Coordinates of C-alpha atoms and ligand atoms in Angstrom, one line a residue:
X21 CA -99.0 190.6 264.8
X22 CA -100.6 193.5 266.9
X23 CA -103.4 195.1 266.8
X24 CA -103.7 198.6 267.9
X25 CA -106.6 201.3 268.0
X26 CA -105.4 204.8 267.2
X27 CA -107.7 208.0 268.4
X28 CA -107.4 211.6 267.1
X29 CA -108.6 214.2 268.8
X30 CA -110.7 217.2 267.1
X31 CA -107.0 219.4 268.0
X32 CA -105.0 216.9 266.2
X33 CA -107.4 216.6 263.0
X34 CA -108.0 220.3 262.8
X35 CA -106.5 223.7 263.4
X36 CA -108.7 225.9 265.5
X37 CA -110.0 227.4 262.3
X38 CA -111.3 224.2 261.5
X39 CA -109.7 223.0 258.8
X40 CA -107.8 220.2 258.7
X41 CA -104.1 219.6 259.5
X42 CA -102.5 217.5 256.5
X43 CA -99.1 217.7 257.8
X44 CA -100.4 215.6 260.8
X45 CA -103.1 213.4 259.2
X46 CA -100.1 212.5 256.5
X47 CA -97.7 211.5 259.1
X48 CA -100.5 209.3 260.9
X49 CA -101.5 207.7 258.2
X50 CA -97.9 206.6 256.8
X51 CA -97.3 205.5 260.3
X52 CA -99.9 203.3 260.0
X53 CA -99.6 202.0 256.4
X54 CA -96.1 201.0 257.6
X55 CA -97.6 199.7 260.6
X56 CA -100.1 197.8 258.2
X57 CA -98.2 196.0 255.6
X58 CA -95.8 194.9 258.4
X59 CA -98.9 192.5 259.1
X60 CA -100.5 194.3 262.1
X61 CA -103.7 195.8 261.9
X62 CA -105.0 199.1 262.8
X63 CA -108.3 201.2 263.7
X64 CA -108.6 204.7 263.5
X65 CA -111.0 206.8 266.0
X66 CA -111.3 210.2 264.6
X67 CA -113.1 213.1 266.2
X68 CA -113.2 216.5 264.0
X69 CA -116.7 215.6 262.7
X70 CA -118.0 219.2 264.2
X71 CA -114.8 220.6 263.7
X72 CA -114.6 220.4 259.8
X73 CA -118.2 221.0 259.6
X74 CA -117.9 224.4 261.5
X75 CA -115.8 225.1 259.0
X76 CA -117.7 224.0 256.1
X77 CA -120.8 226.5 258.0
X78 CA -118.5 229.1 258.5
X79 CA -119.2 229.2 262.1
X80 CA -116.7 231.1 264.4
X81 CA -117.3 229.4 267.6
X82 CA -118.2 225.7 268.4
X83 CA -121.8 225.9 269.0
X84 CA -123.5 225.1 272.1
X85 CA -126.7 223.1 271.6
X86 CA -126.8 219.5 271.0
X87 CA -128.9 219.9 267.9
X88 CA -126.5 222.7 266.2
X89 CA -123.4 220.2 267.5
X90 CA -125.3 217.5 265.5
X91 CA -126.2 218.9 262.5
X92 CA -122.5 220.6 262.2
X93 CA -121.1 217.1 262.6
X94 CA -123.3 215.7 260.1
X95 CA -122.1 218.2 257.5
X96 CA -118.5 217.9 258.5
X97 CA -118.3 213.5 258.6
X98 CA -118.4 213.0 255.2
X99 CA -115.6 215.5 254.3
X100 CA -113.9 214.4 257.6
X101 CA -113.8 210.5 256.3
X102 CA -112.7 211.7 253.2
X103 CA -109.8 212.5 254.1
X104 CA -108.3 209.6 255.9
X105 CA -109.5 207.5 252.6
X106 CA -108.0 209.6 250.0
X107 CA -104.8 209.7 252.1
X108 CA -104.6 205.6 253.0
X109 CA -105.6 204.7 249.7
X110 CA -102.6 207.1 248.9
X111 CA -100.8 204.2 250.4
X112 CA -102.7 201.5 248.9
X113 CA -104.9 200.6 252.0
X114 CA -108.9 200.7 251.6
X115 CA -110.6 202.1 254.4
X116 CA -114.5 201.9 255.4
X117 CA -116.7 204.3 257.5
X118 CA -117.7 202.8 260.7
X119 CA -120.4 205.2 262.8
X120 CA -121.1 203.8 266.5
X121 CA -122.8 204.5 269.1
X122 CA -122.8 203.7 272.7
X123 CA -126.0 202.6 272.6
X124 CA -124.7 199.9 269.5
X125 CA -122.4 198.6 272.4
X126 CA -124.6 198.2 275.3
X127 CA -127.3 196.3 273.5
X128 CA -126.2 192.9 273.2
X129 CA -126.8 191.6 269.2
X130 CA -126.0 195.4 268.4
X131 CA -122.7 194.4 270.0
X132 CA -122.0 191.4 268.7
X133 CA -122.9 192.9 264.8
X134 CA -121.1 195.7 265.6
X135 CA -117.8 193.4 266.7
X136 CA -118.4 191.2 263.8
X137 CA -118.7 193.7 261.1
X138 CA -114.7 195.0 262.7
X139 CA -113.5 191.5 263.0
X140 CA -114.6 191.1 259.1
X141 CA -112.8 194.5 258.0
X142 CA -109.7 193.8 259.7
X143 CA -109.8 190.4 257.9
X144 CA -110.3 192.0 254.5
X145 CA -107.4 193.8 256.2
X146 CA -109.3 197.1 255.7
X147 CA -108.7 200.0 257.8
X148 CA -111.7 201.2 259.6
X149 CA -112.5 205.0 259.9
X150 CA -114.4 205.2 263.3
X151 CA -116.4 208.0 264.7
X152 CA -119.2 208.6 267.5
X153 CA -122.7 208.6 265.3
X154 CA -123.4 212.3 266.5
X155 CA -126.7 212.4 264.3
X156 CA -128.3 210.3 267.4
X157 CA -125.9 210.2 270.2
X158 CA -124.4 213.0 272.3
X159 CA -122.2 211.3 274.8
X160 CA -119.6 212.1 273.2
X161 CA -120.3 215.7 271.5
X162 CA -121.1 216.4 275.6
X163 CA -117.9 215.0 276.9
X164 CA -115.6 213.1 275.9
X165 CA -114.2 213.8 272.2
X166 CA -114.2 210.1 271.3
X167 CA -112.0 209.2 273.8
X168 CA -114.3 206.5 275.2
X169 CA -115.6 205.5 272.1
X170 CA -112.1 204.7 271.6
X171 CA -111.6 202.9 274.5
X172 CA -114.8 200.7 273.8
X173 CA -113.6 200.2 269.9
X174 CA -110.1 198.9 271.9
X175 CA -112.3 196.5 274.1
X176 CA -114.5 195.3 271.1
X177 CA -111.8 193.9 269.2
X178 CA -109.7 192.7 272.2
X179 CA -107.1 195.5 271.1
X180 CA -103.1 194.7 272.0
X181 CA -103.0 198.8 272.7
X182 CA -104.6 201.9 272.8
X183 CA -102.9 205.1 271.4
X184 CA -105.0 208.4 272.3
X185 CA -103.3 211.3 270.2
X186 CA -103.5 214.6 271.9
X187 CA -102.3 217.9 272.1
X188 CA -100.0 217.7 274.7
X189 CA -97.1 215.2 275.9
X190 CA -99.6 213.2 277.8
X191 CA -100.4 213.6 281.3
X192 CA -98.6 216.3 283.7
X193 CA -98.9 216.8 287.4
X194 CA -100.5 220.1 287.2
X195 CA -100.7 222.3 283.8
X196 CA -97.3 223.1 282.3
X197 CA -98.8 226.6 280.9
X198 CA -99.4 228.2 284.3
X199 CA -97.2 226.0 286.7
X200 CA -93.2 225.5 286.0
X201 CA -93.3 222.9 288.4
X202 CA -95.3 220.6 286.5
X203 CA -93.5 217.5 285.3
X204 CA -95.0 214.8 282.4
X205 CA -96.3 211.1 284.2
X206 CA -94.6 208.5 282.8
X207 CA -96.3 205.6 283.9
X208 CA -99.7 204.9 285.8
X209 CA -100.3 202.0 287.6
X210 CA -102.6 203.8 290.5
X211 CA -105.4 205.3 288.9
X212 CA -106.4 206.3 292.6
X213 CA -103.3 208.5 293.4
X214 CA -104.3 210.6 290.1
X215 CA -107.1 212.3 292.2
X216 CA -104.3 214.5 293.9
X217 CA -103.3 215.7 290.3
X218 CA -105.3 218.5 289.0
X219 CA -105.9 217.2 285.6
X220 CA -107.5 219.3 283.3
X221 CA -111.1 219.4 282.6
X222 CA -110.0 222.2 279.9
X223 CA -111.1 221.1 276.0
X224 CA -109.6 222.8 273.2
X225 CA -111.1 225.4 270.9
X226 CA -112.9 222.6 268.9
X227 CA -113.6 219.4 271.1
X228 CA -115.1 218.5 274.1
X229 CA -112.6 216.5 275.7
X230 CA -109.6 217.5 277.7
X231 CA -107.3 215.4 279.3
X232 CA -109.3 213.8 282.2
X233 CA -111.6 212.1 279.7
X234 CA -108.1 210.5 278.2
X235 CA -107.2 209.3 281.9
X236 CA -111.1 207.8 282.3
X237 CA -110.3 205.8 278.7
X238 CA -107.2 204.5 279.7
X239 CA -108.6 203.6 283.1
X240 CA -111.4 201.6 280.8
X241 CA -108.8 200.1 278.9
X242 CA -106.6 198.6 281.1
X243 CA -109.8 197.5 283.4
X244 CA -110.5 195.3 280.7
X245 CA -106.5 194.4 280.3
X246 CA -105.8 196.8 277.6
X247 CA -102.7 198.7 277.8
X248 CA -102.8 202.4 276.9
X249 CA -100.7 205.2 275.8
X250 CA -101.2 209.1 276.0
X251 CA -99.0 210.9 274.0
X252 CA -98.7 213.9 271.6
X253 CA -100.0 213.8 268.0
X254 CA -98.0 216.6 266.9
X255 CA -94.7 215.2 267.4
X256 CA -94.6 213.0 264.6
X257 CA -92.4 210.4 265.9
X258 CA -94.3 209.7 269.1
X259 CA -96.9 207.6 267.4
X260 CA -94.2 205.1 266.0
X261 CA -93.0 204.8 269.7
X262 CA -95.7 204.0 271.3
X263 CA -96.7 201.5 268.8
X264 CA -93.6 199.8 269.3
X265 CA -94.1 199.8 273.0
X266 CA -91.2 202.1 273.7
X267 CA -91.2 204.9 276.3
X268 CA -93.2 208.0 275.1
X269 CA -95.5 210.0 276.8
X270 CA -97.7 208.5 279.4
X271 CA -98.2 204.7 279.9
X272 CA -101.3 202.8 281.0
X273 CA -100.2 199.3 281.9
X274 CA -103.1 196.5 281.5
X275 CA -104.7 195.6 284.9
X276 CA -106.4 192.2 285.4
X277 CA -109.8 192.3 283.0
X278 CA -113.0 193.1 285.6
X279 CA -115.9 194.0 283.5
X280 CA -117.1 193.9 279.7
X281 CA -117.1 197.0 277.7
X282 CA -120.8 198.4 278.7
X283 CA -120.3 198.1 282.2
X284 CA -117.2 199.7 281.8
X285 CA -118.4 202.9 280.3
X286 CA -121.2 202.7 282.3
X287 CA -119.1 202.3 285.4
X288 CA -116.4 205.2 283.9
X289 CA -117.6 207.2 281.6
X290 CA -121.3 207.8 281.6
X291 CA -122.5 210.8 284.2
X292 CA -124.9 210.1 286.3
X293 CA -128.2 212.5 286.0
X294 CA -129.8 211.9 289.3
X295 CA -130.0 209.0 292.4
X296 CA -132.1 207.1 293.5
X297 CA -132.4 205.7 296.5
X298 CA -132.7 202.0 297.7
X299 CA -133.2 200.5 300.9
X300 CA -131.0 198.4 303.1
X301 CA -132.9 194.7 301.7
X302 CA -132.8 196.0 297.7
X303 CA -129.1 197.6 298.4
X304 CA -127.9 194.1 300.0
X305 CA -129.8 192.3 296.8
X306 CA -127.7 194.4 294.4
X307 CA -124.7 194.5 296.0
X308 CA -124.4 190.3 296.7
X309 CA -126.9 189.1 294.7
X310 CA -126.3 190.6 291.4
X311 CA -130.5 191.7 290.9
X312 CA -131.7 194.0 289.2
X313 CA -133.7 197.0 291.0
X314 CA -137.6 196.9 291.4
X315 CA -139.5 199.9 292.3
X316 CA -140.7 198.4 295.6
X317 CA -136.9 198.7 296.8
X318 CA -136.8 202.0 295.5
X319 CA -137.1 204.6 299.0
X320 CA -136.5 208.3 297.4
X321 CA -135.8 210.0 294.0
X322 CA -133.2 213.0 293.3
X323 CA -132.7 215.0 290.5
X324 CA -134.4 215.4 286.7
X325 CA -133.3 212.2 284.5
X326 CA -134.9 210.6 281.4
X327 CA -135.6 207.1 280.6
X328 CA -132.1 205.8 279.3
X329 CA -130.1 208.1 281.5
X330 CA -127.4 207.2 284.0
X331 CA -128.6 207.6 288.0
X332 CA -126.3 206.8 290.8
X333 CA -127.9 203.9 293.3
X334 CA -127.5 204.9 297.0
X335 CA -128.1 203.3 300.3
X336 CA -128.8 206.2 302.2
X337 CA -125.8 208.6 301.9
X338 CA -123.5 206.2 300.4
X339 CA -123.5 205.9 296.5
X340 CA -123.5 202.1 295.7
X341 CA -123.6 202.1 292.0
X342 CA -124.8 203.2 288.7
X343 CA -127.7 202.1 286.4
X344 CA -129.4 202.8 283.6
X345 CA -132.7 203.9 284.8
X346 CA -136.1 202.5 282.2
X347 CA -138.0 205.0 283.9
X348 CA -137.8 208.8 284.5
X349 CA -137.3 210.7 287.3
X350 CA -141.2 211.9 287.7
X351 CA -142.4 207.9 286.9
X352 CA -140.1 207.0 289.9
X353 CA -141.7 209.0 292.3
X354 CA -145.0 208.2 291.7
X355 CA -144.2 204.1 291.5
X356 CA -141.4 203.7 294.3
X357 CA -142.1 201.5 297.2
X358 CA -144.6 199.9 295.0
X359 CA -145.2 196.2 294.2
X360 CA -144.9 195.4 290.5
X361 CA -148.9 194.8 290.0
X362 CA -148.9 198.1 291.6
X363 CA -147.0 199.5 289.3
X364 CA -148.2 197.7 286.3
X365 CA -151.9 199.3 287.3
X366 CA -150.6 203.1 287.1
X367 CA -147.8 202.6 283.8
X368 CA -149.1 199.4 282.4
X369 CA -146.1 199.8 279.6
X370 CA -143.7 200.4 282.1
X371 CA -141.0 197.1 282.4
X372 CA -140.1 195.7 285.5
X373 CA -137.1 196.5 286.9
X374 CA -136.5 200.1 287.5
X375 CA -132.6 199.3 286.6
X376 CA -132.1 195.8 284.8
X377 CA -129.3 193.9 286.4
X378 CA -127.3 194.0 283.1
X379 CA -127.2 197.8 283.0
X380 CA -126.2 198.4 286.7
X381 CA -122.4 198.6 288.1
X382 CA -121.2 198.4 291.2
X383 CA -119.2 201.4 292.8
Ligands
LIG403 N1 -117.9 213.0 267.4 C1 -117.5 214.3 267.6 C2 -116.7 214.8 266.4 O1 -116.3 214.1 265.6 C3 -116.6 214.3 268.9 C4 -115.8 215.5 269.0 C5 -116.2 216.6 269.9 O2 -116.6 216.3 271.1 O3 -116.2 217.7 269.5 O4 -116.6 216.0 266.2

């Protein structure tokens, strides 16, 4: 028995008009009602929340701000979901709506609820319907496209594979539109020798993707010993392959499992906002002894970042890390090199650590 998570991109689940591409979404979804009553079990990631709602809004153009992004999604999810369960039960498989957000996986009982509430469906042997809760997160909606939401859902539920649907064969040396040279990657074991290719930051009409966010996922998934697959959701027998573990597309093979899955997107997929910078005792504390950052290490502050956001840690020039700050960029500078009770006099509410331990990677 295997257990795979299957992502569709906002190109796959809708034309550039918005509306949604049965032909595709039927072939998927017999593929993995086969797939289902053969005994394995399968979770869908679906993007095309904003796509279908544009639609539904009549809007031309994918809209810019977050809050126009979010509402659109939250008119199109419903109508998105829909689908899928109207088309699996079709095939006699119930399906349930699962809305997560990156913040659900980095807080620890969020995760384990979130992990048990899967574990329960697939028991039921329900099909769960995943997408990024857009109405309060935005990682994804700003980059991404669900492609690390779907590498988290993989690590979650200790997937067997990780199938990311896209519009192209998978991953090419250069882009096969404009350069005739360019030849499809079978297989990638070195995640470092990809920096030479010129993979393309590019998104479709509708999503926000592209195909470096795919690479970053599979570089997630297989860091946590997840093998992934890259390959085209418009061929409609290229799913069935890669299921099956046969050659198609581009191949991730599993690494040896480093992190969990918050320090994983933290370490991969979440951008840094700012730095902040440590000196040489608090950088030798984070890097061997695992601490968290206090503001008395903290030296100098760059850039405009919010409580919550991602900074980059840095010993003088050289980045050692990423955190999740708890305070912003304006608190830092008026509490760094500070003692804690100094710090407790000017933001009495303020906690601690400047980056907790548990929300801080190293580079
Ligand atoms: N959660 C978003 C959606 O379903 C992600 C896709 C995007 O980035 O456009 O539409």
């Amino acid at each position: 028995m295997a257990r795979a998570v299957v992502k569709l991109g906002s190109s796959i689940v809708a034309r550039d008009d918005g509306s949604p591409r049965m032909d595709i979404l039927e072939a998927v979804c017999a593929e993995l009602a086969v797939r289902h009553y053969r005994g394995d079990e399968v979770v869908v990631v679906t993007s095309g929340a904003i796509a279908r709602g544009m639609r539904a809004l009549d809007l031309l153009l994918r809209p810019r701000a977050i809050d126009e992004l979010q509402a659109a999604s939250a008119v199109g999810q419903g109508k998105l979901y829909r689908v899928y369960d109207e088309l699996l039960r079709g095939h006699g498989l119930t399906t349930a709506q699962v809305l997560l957000t990156f913040f659900d996986l980095s807080a620890r009982t969020h995760y384990l609820n979130a992990r048990q509430t899967l574990r329960k469906l697939l028991d039921w042997r329900v099909v769960p319907v995943i997408n990024e809760n857009d109405t309060t997160a935005t990682d994804e909606i700003s980059f991404g496209d669900n492609d690390f939401l779907a590498a988290q859902v993989a690590i979650l539920i200790g997937a067997d594979l990780l199938v990311l649907l896209t519009n192209t064969e998978g991953l090419y040396t250069a882009d096969p539109r404009t350069d005739p040279s360019a030849h499809l990657v079978e297989r990638v074991t070195d995640f470092e020798a990809l920096s030479e290719l010129r993979i393309g930051h590019e998104t479709s009409v509708l999503g926000s993707g592209g195909m470096r966010s795919k690479v970053v996922a599979a570089e997630m998934a297989t860091a946590a010993g997840i093998p992934a697959t890259i390959c085209s959701g418009l061929d409609e027998g290229a799913l069935g392959r890669a299921l099956d573990g046969d050659p198609i597309g581009t191949h991730f093979p599993p690494r040896p499992a480093r992190y969990g899955s918050f320090k994983l997107w933290l370490r991969y997929a979440k951008p840094a906002h700012g730095t902040v910078v440590v000196d040489a005792g608090a950088a030798r504390a984070l890097r061997e002894g695992g601490t968290s950052l206090l503001p008395v290490g903290i030296i100098d502050v760059h850039g405009a970042f919010a409580a919550g956001d991602a900074v980059a840690i840095a010993e003088g020039p050289m980045v050692i890390g990423k955190g999740i700050t708890n305070y912003t960029a304006a608190e830092l500078h008026r509490v760094k090199g500070l003692k804690s009770a100094q710090v407790r006099e000017l933001l009495p509410r303020a906690t601690e650590e400047a980056v907790h331990r548990d929300y801080f990677v190293l580079a």
